[in-house]
mmCIF file with all atom_site columns, C-alpha atoms and ligand atoms in Angstrom:
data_model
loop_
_atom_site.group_PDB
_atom_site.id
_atom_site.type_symbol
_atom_site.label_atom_id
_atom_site.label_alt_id
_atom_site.label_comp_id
_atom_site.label_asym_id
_atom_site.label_entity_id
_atom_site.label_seq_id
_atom_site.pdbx_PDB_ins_code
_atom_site.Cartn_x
_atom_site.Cartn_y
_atom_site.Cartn_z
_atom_site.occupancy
_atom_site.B_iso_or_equiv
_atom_site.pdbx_formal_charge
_atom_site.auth_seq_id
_atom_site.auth_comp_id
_atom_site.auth_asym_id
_atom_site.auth_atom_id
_atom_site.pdbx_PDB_model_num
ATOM   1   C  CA  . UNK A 1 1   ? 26.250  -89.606 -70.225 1.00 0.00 ? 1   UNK A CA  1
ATOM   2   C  CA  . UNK A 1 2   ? 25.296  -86.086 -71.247 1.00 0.00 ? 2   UNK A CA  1
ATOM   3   C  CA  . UNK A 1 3   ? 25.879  -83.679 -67.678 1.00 0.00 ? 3   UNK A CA  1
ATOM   4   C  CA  . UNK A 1 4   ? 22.124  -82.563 -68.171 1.00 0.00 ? 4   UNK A CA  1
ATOM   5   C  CA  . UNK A 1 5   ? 22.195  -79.539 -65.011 1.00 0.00 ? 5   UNK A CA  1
ATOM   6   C  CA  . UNK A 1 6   ? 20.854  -80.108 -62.111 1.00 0.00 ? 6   UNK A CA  1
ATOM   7   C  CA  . UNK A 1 7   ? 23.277  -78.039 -59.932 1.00 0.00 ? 7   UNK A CA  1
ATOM   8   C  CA  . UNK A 1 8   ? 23.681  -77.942 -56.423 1.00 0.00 ? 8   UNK A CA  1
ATOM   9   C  CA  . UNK A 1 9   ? 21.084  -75.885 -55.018 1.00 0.00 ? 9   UNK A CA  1
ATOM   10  C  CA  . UNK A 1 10  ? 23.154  -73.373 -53.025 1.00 0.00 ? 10  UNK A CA  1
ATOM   11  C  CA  . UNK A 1 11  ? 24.364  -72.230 -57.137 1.00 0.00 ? 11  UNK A CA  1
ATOM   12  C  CA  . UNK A 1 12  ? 21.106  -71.001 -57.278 1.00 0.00 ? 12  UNK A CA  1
ATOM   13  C  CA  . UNK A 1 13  ? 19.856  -67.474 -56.904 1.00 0.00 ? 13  UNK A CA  1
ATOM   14  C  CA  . UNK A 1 14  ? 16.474  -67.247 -57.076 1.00 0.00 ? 14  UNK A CA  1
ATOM   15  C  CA  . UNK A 1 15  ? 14.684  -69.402 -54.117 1.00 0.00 ? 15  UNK A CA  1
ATOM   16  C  CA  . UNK A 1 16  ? 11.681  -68.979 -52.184 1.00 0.00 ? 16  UNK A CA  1
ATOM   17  C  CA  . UNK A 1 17  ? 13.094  -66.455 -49.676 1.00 0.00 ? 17  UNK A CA  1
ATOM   18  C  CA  . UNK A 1 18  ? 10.923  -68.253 -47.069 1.00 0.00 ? 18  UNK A CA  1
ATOM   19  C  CA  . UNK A 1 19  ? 11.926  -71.393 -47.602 1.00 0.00 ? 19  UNK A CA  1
ATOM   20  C  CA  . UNK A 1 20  ? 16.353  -71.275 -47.205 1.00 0.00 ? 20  UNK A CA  1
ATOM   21  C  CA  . UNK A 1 21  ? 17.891  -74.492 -48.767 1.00 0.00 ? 21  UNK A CA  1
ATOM   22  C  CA  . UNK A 1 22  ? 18.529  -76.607 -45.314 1.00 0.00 ? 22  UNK A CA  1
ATOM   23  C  CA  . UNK A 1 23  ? 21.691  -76.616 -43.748 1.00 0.00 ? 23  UNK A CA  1
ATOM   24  C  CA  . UNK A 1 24  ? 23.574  -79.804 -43.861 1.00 0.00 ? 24  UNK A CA  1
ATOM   25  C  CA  . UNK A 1 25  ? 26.349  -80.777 -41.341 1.00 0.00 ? 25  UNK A CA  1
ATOM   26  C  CA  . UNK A 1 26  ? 28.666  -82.716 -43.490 1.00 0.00 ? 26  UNK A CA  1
ATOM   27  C  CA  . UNK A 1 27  ? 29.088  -82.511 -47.288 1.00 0.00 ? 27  UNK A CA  1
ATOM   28  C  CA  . UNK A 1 28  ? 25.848  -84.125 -49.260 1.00 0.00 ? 28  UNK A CA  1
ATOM   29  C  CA  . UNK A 1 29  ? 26.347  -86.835 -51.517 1.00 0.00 ? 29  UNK A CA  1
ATOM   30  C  CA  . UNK A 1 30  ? 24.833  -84.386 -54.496 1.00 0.00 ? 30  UNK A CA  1
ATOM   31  C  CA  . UNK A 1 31  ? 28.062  -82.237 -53.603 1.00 0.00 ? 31  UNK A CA  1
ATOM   32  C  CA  . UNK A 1 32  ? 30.546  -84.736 -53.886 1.00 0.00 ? 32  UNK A CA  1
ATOM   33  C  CA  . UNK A 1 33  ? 29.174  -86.539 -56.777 1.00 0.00 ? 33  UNK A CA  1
ATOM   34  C  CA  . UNK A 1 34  ? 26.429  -83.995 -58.602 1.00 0.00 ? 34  UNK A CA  1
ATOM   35  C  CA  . UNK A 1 35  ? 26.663  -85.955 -61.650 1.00 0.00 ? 35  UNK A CA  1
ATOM   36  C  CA  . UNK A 1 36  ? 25.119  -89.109 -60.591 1.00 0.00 ? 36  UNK A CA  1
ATOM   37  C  CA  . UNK A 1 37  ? 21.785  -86.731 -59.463 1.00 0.00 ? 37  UNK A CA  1
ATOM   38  C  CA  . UNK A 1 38  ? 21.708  -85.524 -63.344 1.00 0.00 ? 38  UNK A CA  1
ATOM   39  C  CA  . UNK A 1 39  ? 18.274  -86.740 -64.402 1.00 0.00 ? 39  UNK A CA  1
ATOM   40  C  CA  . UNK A 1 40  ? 15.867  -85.035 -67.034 1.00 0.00 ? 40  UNK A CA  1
ATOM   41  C  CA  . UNK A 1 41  ? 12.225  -86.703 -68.070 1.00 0.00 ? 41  UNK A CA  1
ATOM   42  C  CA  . UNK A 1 42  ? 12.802  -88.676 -71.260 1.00 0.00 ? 42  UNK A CA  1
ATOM   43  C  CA  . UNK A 1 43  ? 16.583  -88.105 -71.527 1.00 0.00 ? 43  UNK A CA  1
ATOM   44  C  CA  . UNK A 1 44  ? 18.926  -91.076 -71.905 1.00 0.00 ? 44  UNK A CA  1
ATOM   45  C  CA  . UNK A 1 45  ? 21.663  -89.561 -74.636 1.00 0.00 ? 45  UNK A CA  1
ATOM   46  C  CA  . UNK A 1 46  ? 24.629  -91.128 -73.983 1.00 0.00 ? 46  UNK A CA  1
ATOM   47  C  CA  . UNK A 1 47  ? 23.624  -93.757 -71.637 1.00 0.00 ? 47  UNK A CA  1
ATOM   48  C  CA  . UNK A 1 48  ? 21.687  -97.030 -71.766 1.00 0.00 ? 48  UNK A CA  1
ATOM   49  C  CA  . UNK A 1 49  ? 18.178  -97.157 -69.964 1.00 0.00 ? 49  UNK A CA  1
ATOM   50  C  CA  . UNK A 1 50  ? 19.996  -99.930 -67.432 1.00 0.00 ? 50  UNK A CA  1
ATOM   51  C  CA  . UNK A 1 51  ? 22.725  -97.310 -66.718 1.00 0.00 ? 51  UNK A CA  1
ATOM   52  C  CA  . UNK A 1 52  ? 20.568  -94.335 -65.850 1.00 0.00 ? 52  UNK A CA  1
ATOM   53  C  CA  . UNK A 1 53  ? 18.397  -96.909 -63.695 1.00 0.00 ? 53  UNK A CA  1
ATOM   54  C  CA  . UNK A 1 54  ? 20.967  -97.892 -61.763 1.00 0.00 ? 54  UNK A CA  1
ATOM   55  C  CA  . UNK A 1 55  ? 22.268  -94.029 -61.652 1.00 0.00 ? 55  UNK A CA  1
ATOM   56  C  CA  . UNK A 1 56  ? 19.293  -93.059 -60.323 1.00 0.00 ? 56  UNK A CA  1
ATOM   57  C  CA  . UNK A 1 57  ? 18.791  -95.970 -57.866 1.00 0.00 ? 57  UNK A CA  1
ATOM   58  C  CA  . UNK A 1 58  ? 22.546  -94.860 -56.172 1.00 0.00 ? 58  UNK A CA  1
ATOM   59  C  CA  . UNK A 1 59  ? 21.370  -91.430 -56.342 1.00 0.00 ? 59  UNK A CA  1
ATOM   60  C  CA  . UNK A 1 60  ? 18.039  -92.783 -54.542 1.00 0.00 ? 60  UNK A CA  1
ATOM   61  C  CA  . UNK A 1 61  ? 20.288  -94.716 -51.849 1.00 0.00 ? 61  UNK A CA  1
ATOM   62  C  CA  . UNK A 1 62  ? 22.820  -91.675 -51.135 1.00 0.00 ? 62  UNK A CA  1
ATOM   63  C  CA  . UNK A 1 63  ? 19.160  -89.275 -50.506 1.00 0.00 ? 63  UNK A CA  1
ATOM   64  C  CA  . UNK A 1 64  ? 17.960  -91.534 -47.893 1.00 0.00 ? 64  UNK A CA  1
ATOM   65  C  CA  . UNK A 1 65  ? 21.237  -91.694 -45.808 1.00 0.00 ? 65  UNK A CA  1
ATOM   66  C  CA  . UNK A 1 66  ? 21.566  -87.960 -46.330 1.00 0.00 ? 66  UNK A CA  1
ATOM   67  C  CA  . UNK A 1 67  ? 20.641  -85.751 -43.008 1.00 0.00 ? 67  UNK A CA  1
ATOM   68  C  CA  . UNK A 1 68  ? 18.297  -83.138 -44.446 1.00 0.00 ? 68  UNK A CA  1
ATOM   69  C  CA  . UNK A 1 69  ? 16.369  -85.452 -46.983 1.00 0.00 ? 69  UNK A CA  1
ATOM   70  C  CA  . UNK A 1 70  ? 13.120  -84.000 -45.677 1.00 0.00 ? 70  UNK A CA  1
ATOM   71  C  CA  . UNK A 1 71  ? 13.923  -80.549 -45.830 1.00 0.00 ? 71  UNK A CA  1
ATOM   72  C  CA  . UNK A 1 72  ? 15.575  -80.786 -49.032 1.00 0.00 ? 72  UNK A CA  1
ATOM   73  C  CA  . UNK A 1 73  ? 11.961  -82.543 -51.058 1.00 0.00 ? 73  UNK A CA  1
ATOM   74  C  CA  . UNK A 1 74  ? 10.190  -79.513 -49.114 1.00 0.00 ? 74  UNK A CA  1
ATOM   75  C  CA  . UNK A 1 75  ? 12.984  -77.017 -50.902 1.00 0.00 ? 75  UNK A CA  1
ATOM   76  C  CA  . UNK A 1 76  ? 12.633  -78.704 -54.430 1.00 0.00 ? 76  UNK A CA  1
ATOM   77  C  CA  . UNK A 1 77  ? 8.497   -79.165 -54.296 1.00 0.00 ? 77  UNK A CA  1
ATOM   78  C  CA  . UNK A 1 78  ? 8.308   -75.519 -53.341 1.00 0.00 ? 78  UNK A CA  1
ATOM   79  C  CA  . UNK A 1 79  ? 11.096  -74.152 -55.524 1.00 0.00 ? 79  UNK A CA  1
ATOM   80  C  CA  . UNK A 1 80  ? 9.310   -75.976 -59.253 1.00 0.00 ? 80  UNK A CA  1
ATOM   81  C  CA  . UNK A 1 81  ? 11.338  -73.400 -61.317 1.00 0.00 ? 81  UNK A CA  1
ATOM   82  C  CA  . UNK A 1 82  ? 14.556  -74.192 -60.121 1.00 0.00 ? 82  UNK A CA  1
ATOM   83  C  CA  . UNK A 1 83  ? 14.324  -77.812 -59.796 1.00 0.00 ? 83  UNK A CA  1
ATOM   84  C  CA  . UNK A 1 84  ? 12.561  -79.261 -63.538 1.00 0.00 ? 84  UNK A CA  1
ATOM   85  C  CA  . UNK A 1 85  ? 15.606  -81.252 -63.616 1.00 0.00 ? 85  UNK A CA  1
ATOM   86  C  CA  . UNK A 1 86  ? 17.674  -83.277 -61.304 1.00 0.00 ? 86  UNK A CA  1
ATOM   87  C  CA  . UNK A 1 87  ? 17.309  -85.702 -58.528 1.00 0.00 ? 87  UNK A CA  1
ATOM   88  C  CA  . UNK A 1 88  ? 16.363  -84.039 -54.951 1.00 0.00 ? 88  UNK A CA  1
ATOM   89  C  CA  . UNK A 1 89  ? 15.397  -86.144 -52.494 1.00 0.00 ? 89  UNK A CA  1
ATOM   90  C  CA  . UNK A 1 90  ? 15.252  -88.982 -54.312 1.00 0.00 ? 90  UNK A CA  1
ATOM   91  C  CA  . UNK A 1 91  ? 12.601  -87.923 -56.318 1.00 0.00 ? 91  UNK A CA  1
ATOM   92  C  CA  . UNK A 1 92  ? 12.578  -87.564 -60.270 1.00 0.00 ? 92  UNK A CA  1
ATOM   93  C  CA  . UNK A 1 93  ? 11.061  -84.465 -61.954 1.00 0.00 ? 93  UNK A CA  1
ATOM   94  C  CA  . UNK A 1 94  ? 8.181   -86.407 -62.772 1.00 0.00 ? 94  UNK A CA  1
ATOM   95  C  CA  . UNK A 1 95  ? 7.263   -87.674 -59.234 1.00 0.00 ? 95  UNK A CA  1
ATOM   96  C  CA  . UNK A 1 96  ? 7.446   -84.163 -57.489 1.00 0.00 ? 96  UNK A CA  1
ATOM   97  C  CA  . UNK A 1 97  ? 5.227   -82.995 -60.547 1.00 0.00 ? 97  UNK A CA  1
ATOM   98  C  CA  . UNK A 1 98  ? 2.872   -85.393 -58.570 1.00 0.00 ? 98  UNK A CA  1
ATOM   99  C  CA  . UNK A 1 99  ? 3.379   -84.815 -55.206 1.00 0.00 ? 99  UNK A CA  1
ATOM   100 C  CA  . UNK A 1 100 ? 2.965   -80.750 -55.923 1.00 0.00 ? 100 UNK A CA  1
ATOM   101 C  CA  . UNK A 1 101 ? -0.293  -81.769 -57.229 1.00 0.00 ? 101 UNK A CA  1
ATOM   102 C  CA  . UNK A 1 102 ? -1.372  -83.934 -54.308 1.00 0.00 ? 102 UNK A CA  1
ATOM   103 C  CA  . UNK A 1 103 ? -0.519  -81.785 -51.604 1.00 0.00 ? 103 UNK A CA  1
ATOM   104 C  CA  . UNK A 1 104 ? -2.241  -79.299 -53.727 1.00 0.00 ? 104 UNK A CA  1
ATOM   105 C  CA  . UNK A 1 105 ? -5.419  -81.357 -54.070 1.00 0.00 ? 105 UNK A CA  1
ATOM   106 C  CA  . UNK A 1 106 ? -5.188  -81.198 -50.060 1.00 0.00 ? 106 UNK A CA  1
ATOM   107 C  CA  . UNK A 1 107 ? -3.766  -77.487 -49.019 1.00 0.00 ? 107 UNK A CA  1
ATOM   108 C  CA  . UNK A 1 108 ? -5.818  -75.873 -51.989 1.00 0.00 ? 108 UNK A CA  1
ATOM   109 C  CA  . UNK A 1 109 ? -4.054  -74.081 -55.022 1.00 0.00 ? 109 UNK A CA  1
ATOM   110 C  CA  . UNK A 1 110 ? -1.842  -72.061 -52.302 1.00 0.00 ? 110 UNK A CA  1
ATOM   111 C  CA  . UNK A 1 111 ? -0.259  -74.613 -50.911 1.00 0.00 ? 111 UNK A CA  1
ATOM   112 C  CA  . UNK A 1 112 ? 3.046   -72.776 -50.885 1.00 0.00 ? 112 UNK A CA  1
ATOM   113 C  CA  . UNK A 1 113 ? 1.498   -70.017 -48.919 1.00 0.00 ? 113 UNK A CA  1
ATOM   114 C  CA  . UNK A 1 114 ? -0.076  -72.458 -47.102 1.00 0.00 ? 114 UNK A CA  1
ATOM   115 C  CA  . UNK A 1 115 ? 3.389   -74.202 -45.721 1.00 0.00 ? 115 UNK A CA  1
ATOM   116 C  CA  . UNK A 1 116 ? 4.908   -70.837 -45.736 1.00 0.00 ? 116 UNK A CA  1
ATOM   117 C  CA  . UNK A 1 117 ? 2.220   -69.240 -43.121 1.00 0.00 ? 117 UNK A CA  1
ATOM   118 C  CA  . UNK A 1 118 ? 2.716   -72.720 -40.679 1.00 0.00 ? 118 UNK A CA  1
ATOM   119 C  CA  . UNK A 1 119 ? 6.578   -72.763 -41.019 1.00 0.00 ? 119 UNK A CA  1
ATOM   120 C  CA  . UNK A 1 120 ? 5.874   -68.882 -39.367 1.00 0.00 ? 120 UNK A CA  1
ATOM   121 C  CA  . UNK A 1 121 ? 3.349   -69.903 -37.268 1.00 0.00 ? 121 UNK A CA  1
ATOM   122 C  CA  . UNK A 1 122 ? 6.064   -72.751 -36.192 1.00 0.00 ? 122 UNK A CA  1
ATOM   123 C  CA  . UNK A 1 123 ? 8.520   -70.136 -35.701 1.00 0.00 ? 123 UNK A CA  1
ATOM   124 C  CA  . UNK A 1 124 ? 6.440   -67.166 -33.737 1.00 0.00 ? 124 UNK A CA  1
ATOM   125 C  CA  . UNK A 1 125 ? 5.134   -70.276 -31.395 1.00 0.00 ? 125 UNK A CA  1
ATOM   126 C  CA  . UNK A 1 126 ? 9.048   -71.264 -30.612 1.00 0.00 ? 126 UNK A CA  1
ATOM   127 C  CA  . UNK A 1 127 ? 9.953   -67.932 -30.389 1.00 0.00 ? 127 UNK A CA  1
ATOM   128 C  CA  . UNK A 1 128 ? 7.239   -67.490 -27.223 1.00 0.00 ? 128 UNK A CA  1
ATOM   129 C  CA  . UNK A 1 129 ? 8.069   -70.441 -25.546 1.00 0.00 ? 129 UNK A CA  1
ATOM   130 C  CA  . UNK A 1 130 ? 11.746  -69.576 -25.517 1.00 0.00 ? 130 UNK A CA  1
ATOM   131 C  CA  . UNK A 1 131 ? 10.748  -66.184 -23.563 1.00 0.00 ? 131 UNK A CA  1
ATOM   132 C  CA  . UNK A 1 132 ? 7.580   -68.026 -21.839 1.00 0.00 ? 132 UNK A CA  1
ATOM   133 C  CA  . UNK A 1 133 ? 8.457   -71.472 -21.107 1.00 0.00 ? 133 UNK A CA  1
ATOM   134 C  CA  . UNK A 1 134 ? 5.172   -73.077 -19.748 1.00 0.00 ? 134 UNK A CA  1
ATOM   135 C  CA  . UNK A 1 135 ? 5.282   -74.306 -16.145 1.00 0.00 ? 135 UNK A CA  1
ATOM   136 C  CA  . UNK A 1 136 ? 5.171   -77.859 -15.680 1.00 0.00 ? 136 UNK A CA  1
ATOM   137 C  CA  . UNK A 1 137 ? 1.419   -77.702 -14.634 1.00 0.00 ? 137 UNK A CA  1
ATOM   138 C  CA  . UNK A 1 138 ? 0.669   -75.644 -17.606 1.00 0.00 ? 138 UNK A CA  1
ATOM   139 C  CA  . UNK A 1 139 ? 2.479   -78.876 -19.939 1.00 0.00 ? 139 UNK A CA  1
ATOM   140 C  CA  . UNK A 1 140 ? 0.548   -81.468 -17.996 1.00 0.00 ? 140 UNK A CA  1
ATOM   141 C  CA  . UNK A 1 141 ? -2.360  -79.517 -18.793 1.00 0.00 ? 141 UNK A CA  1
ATOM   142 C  CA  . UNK A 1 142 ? -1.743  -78.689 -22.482 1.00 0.00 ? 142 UNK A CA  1
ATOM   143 C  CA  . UNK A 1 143 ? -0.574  -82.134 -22.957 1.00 0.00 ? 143 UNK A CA  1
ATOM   144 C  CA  . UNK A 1 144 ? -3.755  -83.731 -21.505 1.00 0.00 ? 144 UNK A CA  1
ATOM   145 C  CA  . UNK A 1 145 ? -5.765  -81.291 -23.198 1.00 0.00 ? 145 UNK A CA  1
ATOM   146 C  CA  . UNK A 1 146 ? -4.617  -82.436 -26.339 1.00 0.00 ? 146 UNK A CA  1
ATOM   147 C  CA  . UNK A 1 147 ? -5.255  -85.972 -25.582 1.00 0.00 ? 147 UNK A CA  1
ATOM   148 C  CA  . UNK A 1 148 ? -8.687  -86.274 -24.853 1.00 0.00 ? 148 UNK A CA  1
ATOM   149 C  CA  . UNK A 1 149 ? -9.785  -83.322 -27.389 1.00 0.00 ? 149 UNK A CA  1
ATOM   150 C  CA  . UNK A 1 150 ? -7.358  -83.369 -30.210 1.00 0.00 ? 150 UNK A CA  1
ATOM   151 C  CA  . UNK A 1 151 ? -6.602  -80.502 -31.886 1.00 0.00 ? 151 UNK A CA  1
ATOM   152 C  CA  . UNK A 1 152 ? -9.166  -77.457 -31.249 1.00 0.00 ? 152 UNK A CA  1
ATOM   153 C  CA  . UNK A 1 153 ? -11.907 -77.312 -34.357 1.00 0.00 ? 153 UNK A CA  1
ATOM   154 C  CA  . UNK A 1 154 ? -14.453 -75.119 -32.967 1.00 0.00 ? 154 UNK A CA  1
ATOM   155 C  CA  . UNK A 1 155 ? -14.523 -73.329 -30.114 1.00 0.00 ? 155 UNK A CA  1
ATOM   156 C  CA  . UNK A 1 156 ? -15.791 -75.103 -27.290 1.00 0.00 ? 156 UNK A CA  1
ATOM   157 C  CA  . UNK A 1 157 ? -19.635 -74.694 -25.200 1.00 0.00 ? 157 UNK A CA  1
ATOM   158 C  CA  . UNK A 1 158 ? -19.522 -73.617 -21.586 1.00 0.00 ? 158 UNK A CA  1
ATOM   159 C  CA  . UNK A 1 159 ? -20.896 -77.053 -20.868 1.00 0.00 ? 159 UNK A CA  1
ATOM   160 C  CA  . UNK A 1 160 ? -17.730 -78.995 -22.623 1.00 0.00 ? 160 UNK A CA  1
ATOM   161 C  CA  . UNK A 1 161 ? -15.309 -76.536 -20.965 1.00 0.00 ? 161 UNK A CA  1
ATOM   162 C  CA  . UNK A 1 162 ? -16.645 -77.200 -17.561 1.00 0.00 ? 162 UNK A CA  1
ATOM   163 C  CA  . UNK A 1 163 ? -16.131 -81.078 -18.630 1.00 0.00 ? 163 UNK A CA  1
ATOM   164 C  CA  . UNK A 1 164 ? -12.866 -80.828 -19.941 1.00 0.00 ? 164 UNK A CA  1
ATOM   165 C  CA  . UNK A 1 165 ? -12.211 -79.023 -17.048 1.00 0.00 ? 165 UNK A CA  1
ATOM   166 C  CA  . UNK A 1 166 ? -13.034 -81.493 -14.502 1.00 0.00 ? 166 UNK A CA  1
ATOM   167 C  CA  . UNK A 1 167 ? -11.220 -83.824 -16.774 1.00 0.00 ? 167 UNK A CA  1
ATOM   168 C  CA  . UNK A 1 168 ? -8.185  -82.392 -16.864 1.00 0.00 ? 168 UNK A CA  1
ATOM   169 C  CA  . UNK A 1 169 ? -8.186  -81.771 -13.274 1.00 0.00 ? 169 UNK A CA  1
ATOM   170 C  CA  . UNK A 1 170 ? -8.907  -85.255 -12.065 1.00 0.00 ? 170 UNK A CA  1
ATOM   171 C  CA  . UNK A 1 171 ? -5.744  -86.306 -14.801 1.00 0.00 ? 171 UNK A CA  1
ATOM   172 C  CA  . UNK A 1 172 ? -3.438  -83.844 -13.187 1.00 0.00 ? 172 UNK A CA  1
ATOM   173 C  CA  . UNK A 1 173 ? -4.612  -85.264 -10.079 1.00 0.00 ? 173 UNK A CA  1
ATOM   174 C  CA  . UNK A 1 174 ? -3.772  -88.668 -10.971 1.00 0.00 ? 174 UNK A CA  1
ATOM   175 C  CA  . UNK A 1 175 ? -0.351  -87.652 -12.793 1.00 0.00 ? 175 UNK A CA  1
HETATM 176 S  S1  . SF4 B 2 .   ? 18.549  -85.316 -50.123 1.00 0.00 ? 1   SF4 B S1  1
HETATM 177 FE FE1 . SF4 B 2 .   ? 19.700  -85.860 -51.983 1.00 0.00 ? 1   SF4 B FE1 1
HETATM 178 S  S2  . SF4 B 2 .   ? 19.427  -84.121 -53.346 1.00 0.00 ? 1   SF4 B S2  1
HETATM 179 FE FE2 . SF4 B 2 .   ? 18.863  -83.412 -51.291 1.00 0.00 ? 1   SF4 B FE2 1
HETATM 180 S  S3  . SF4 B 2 .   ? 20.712  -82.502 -50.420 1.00 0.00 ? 1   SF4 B S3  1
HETATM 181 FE FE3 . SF4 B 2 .   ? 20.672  -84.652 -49.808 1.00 0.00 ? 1   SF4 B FE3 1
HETATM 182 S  S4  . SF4 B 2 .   ? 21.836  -85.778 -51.347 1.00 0.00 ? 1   SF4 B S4  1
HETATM 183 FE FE4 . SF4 B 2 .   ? 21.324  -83.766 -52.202 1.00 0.00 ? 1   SF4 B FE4 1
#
């Protein structure tokens, strides 16, 4: 088999700056054994079709028992340039060429700008609660809130607030 690339991400210098390769615990399986995540669209010099099947297929099993699979598609989708070749996340070149287009079909053209401004929006929201936890009342309340109206769409008339209200208030009541 022909060592086609694919190096281990932390050799690269050039990443999304908002979107860090992920942090894993223990050593990942494309560390200890990088060639068997070698994979390039249409190559099979050196090796038989069988043998780069059943490559990819361990390189497929030793992603899904690895602790930061789902950070790690999230890196390559986002990070095209650096990741045309390889196996990340158990995914060929060819299939993340498809999800990048699905999740563009849904988040718009963006999409990385997209998942950028929610990871910050993730982060600023954790960042308050760690200096303002919410009370316990205030959790019931949020939580409740959240499970008869779903997530907020549009703000809400002074006629449904008074209702939610009285909702929520006969919930904590019962709580
Ligand atoms: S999910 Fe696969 S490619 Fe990604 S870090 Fe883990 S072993 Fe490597």
């Amino acid at each position: 088999m022909t060592r086609t690339g694919a190096p281990h991400p932390s050799h690269f210098t050039h990443p999304d700056p908002r979107f860090p390769f992920p942090h894993s615990p223990v050593p990942t399986p494309c560390q200890t054994q990088p060639d068997t995540f070698d994979f390039v669209n249409g190559d099979r010099s050196g090796e038989s079709r069988q043998s780069t099947e059943q490559r990819l297929a361990r390189a497929r099993r030793a992603c899904s028992g690895c602790p930061i699979v789902k950070d790690c598609l999230r890196w390559a989708l986002v990070n095209k340039p650096l990741t045309k070749v390889g196996i990340f996340a158990a995914t060929t070149p060819g299939q993340r060429t498809e999800l990048r287009k699905r999740i563009a079909d849904r988040l718009g053209p963006d999409w990385i700008d997209v998942l950028a401004d929610q990871d910050k929006d993730r982060r600023e929201r954790a960042a308050a609660a760690r200096h303002d936890p919410l009370t316990v009342n205030q959790s019931r309340i949020v939580r409740l809130d959240r499970e008869v109206n779903g997530p907020m769409r549009a703000p809400l008339t002074p006629s449904q607030q008074e209702r939610n209200l009285s909702r929520l208030m006969a919930g904590l009541t019962a709580a």
